[in-house]
PDB file of N, CA and C in Angstrom:
ATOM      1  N   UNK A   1     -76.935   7.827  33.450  1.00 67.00           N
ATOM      2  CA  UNK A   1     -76.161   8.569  32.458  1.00 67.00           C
ATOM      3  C   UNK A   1     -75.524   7.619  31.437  1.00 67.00           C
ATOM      4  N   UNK A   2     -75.030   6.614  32.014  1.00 84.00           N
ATOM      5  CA  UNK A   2     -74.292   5.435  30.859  1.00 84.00           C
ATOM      6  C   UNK A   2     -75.355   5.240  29.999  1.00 84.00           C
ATOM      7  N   UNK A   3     -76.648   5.027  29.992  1.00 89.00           N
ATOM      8  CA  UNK A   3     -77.050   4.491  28.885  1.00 89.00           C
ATOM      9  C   UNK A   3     -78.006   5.752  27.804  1.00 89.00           C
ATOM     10  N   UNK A   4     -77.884   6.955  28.397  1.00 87.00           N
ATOM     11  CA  UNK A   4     -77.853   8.031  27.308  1.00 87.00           C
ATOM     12  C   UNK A   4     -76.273   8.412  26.955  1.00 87.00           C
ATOM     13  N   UNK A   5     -75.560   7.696  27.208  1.00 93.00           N
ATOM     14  CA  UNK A   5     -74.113   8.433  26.591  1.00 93.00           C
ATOM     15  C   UNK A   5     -74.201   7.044  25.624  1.00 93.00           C
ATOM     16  N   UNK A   6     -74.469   5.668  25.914  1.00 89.00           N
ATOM     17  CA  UNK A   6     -74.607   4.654  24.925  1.00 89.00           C
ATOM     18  C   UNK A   6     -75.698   5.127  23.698  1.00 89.00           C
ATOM     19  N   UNK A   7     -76.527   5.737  24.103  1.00 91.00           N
ATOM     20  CA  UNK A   7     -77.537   6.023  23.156  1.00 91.00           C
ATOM     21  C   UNK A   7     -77.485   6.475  21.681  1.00 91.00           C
ATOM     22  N   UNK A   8     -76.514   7.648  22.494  1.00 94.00           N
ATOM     23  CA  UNK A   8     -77.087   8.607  21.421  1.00 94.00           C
ATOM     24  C   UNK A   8     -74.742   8.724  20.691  1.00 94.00           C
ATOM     25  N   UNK A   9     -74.031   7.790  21.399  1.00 97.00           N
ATOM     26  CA  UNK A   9     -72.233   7.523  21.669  1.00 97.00           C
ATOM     27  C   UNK A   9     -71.946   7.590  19.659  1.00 97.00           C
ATOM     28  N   UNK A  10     -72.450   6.445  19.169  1.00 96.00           N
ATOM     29  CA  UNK A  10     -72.351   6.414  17.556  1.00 96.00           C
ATOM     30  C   UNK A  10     -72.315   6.973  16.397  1.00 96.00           C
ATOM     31  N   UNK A  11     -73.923   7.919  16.782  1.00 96.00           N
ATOM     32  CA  UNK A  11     -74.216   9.112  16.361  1.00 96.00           C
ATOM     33  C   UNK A  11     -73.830  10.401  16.250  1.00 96.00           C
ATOM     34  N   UNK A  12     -73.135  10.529  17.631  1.00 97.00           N
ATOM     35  CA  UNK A  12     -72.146  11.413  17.612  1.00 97.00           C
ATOM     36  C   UNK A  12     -71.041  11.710  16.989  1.00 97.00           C
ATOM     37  N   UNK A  13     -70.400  10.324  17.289  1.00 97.00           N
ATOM     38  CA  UNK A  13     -68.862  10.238  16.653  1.00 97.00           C
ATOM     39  C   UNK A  13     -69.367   9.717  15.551  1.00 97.00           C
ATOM     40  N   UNK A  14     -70.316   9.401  14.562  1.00 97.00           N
ATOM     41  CA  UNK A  14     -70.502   9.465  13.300  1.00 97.00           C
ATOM     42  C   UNK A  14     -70.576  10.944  12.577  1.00 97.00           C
ATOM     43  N   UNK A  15     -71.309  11.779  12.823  1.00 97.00           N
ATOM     44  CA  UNK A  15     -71.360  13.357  12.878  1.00 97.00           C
ATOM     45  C   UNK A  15     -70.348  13.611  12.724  1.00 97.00           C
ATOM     46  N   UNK A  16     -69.281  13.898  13.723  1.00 98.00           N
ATOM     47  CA  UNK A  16     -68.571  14.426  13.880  1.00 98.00           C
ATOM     48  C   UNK A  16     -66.515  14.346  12.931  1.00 98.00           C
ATOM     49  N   UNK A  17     -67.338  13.020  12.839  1.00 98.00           N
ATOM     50  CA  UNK A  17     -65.984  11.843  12.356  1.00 98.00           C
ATOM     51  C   UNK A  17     -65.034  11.317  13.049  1.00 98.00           C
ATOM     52  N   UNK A  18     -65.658  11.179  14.062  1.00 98.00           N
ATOM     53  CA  UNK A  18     -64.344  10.483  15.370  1.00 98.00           C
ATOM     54  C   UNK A  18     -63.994   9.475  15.066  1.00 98.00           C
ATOM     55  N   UNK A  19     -62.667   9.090  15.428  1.00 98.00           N
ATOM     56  CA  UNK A  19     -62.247   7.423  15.477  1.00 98.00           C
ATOM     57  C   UNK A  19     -62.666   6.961  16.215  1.00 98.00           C
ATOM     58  N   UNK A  20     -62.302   5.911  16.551  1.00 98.00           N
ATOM     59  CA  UNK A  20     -62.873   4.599  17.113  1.00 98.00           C
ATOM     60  C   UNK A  20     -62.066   4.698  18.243  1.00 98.00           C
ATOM     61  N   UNK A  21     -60.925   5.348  18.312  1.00 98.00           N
ATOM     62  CA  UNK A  21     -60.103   5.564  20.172  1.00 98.00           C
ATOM     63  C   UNK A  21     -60.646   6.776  20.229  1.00 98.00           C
ATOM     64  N   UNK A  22     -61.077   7.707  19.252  1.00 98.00           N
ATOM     65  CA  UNK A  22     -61.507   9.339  20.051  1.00 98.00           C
ATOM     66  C   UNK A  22     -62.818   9.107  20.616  1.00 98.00           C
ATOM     67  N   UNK A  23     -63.770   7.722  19.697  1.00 98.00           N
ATOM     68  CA  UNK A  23     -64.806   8.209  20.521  1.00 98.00           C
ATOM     69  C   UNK A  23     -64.741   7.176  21.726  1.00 98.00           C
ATOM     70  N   UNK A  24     -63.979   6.283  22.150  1.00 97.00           N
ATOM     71  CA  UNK A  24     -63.658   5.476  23.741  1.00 97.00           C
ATOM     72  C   UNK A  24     -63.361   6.829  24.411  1.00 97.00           C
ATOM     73  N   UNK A  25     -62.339   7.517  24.291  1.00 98.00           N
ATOM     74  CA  UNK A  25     -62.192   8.685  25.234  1.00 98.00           C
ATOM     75  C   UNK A  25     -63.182   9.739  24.881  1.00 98.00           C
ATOM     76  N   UNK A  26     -64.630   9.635  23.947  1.00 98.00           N
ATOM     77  CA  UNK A  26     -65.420  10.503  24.112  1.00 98.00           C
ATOM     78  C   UNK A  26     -66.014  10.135  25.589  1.00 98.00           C
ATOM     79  N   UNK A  27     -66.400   8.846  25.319  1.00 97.00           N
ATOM     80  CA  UNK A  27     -67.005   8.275  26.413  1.00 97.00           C
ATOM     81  C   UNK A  27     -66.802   8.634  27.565  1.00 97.00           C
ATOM     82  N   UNK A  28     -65.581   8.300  27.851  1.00 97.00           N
ATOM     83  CA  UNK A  28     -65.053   8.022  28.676  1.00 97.00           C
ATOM     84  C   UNK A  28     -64.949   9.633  29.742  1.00 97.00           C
ATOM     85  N   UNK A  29     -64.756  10.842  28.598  1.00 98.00           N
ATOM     86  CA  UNK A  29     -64.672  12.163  28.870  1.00 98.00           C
ATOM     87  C   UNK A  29     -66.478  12.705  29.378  1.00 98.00           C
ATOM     88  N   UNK A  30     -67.187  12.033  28.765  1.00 97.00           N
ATOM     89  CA  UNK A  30     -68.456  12.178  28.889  1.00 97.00           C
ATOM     90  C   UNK A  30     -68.851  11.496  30.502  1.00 97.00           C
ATOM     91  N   UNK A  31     -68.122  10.569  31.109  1.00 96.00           N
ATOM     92  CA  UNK A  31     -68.404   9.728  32.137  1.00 96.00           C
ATOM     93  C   UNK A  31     -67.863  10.665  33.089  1.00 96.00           C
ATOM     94  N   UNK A  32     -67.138  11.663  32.683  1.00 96.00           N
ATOM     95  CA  UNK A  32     -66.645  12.868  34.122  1.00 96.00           C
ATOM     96  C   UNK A  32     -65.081  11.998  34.152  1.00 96.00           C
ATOM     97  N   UNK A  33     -64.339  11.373  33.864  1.00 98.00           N
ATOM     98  CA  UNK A  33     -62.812  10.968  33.938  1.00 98.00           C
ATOM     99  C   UNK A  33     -61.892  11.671  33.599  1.00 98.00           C
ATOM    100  N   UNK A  34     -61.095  12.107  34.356  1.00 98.00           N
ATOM    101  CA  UNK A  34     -60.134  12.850  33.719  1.00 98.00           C
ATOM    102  C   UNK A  34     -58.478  12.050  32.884  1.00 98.00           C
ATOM    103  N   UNK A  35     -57.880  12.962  32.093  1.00 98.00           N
ATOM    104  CA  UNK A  35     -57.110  12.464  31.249  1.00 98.00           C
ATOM    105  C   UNK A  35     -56.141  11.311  31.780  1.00 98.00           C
ATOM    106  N   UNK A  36     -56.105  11.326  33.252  1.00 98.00           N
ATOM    107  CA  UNK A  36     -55.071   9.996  33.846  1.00 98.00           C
ATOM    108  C   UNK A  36     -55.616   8.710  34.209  1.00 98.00           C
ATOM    109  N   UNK A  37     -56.942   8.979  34.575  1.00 98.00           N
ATOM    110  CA  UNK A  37     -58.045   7.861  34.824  1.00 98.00           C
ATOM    111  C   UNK A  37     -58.222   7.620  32.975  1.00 98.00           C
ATOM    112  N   UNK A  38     -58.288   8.175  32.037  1.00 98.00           N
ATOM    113  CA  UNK A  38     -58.725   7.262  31.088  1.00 98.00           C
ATOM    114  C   UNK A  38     -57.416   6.405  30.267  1.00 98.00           C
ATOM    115  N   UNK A  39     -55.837   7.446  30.571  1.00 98.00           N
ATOM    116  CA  UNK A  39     -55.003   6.573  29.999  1.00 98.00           C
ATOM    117  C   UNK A  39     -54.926   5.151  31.036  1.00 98.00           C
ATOM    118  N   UNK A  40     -55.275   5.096  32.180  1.00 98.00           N
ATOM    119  CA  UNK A  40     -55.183   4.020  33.024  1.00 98.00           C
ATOM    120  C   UNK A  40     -55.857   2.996  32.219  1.00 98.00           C
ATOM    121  N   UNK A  41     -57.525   3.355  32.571  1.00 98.00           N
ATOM    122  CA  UNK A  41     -58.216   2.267  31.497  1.00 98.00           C
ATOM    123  C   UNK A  41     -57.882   1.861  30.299  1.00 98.00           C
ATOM    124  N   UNK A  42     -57.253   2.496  29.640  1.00 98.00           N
ATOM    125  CA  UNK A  42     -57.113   2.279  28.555  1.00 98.00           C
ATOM    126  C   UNK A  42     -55.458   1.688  27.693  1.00 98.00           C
ATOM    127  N   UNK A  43     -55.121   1.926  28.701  1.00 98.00           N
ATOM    128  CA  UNK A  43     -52.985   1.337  29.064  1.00 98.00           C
ATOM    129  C   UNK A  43     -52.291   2.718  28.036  1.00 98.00           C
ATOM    130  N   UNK A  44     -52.714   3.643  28.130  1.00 98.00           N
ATOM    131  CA  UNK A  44     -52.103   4.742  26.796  1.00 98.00           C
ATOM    132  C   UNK A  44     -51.828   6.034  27.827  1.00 98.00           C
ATOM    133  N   UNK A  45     -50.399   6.653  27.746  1.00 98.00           N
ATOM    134  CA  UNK A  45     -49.975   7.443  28.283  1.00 98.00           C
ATOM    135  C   UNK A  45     -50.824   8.855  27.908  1.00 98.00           C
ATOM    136  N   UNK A  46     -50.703   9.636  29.055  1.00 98.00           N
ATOM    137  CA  UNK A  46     -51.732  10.737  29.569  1.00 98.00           C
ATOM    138  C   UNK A  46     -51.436  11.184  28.008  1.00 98.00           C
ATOM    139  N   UNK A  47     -50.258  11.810  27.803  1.00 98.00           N
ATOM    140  CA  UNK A  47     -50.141  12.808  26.595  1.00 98.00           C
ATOM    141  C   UNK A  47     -50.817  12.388  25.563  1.00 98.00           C
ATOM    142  N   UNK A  48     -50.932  10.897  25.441  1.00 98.00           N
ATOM    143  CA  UNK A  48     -51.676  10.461  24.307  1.00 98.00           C
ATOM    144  C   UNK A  48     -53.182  10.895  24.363  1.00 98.00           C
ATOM    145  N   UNK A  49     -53.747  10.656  25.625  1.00 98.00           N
ATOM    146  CA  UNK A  49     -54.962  10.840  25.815  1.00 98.00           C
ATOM    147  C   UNK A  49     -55.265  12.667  25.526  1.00 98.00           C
ATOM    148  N   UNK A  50     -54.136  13.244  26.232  1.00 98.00           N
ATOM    149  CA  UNK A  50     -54.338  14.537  26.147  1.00 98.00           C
ATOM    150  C   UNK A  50     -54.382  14.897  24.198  1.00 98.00           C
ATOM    151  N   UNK A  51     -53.807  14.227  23.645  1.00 98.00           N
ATOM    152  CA  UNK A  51     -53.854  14.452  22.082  1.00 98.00           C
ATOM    153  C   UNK A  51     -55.079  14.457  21.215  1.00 98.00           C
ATOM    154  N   UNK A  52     -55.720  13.094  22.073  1.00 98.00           N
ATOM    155  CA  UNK A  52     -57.004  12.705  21.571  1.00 98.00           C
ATOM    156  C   UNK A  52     -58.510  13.599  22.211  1.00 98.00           C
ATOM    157  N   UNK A  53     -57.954  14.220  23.352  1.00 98.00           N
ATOM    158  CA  UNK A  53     -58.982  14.964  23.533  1.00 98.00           C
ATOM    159  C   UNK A  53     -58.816  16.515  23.072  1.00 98.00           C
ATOM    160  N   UNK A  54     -58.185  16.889  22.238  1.00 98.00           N
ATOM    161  CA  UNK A  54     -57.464  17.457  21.745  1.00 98.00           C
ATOM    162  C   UNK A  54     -57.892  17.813  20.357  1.00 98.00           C
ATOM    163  N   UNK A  55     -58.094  16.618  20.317  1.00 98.00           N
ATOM    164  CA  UNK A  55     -58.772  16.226  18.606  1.00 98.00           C
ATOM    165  C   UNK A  55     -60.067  16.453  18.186  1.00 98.00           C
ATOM    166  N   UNK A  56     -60.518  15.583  19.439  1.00 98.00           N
ATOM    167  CA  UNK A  56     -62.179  15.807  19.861  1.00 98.00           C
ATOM    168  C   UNK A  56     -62.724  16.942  19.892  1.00 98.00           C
ATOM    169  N   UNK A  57     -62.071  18.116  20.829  1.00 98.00           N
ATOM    170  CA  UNK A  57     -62.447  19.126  20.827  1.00 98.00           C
ATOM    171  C   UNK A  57     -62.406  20.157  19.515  1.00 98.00           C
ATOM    172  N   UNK A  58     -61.450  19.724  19.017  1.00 98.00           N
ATOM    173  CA  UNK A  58     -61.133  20.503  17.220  1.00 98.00           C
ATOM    174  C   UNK A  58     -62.196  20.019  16.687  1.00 98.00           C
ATOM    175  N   UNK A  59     -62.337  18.659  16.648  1.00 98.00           N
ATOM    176  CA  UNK A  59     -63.013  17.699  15.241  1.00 98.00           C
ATOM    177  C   UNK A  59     -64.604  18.766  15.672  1.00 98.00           C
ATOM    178  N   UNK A  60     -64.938  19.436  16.856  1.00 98.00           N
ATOM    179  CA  UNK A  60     -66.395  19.261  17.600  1.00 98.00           C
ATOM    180  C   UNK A  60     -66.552  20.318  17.668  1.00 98.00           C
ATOM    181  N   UNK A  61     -65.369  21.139  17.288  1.00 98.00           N
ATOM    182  CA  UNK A  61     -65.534  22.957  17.721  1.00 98.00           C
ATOM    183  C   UNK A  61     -65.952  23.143  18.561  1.00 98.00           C
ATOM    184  N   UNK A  62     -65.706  22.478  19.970  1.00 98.00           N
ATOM    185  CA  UNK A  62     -65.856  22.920  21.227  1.00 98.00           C
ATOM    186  C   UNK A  62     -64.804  23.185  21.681  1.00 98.00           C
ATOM    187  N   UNK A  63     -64.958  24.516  23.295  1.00 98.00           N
ATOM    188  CA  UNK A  63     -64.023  25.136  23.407  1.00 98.00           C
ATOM    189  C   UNK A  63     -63.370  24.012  24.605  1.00 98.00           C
ATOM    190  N   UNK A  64     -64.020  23.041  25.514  1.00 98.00           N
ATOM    191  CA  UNK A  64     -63.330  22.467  26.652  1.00 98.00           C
ATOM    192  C   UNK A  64     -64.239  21.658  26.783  1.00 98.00           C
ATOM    193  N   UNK A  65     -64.332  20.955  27.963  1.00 98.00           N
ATOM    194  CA  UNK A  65     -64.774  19.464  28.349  1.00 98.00           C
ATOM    195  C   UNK A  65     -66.543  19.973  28.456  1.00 98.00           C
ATOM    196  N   UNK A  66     -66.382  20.944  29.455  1.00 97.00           N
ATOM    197  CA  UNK A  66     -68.213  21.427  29.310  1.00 97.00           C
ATOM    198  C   UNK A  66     -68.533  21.477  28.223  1.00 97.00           C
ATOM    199  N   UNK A  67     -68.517  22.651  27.663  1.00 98.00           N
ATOM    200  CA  UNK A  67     -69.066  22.860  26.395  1.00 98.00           C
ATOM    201  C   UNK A  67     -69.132  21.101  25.295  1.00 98.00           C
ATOM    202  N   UNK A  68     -68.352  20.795  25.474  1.00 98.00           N
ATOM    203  CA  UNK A  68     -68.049  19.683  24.805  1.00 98.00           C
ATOM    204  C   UNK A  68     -69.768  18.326  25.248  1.00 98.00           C
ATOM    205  N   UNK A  69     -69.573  18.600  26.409  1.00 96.00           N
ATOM    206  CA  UNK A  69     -70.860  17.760  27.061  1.00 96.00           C
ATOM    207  C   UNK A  69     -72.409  18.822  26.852  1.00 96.00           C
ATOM    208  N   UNK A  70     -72.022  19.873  26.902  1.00 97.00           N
ATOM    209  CA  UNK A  70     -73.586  20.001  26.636  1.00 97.00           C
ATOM    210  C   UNK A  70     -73.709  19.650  25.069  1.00 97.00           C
ATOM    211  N   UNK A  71     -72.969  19.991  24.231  1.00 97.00           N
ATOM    212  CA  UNK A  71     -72.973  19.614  22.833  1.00 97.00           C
ATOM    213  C   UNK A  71     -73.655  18.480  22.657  1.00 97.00           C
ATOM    214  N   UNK A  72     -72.769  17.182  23.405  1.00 97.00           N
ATOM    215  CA  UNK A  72     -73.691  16.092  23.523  1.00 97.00           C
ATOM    216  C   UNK A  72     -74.928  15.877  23.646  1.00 97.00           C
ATOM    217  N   UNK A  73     -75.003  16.838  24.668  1.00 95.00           N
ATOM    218  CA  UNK A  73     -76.619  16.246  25.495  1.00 95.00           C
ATOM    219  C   UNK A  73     -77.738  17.139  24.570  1.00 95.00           C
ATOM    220  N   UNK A  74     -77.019  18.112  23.682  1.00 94.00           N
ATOM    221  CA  UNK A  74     -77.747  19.152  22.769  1.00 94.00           C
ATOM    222  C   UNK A  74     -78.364  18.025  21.648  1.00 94.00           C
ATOM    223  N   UNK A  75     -77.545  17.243  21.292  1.00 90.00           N
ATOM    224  CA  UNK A  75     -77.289  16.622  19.673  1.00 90.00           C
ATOM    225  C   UNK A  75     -78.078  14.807  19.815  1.00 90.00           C
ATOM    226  N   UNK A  76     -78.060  14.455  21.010  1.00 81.00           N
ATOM    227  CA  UNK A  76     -78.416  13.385  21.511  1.00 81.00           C
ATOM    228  C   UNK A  76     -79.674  12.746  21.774  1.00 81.00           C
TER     229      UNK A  76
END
């Protein structure tokens, strides 16, 4: 799975217009992690993370984390 989420990771968040921390927690959301495992990795408090996935889902017009991943695997 890591190296179709590397694949097709750029393209996406080019599309879409992600930043450069929305699309680490695209990733990262794409890897199955939830919002406390990625502020860990990443040293950034949950709410933050919860903001940015937040964003993602607006920027992507998806309704939640599924939908959000098949999108991916649709567009990829």
């Amino acid at each position: 799975m890591g190296a179709f989420i590397n694949a097709g990771l750029a393209g996406y968040a080019q599309h879409y217009g992600l930043s450069a921390r929305e699309t680490e927690v695209l990733r990262m959301v794409l890897e199955g992690k939830d919002n406390q495992n990625i502020a860990g990795e990443l040293s950034l408090a949950a709410s933050t993370v919860k903001v940015h996935v937040h964003n993602i889902l607006k920027k992507t017009a998806q309704a939640n984390r599924q939908e959000l991943m098949r999108d991916f695997r649709k567009m990829s």
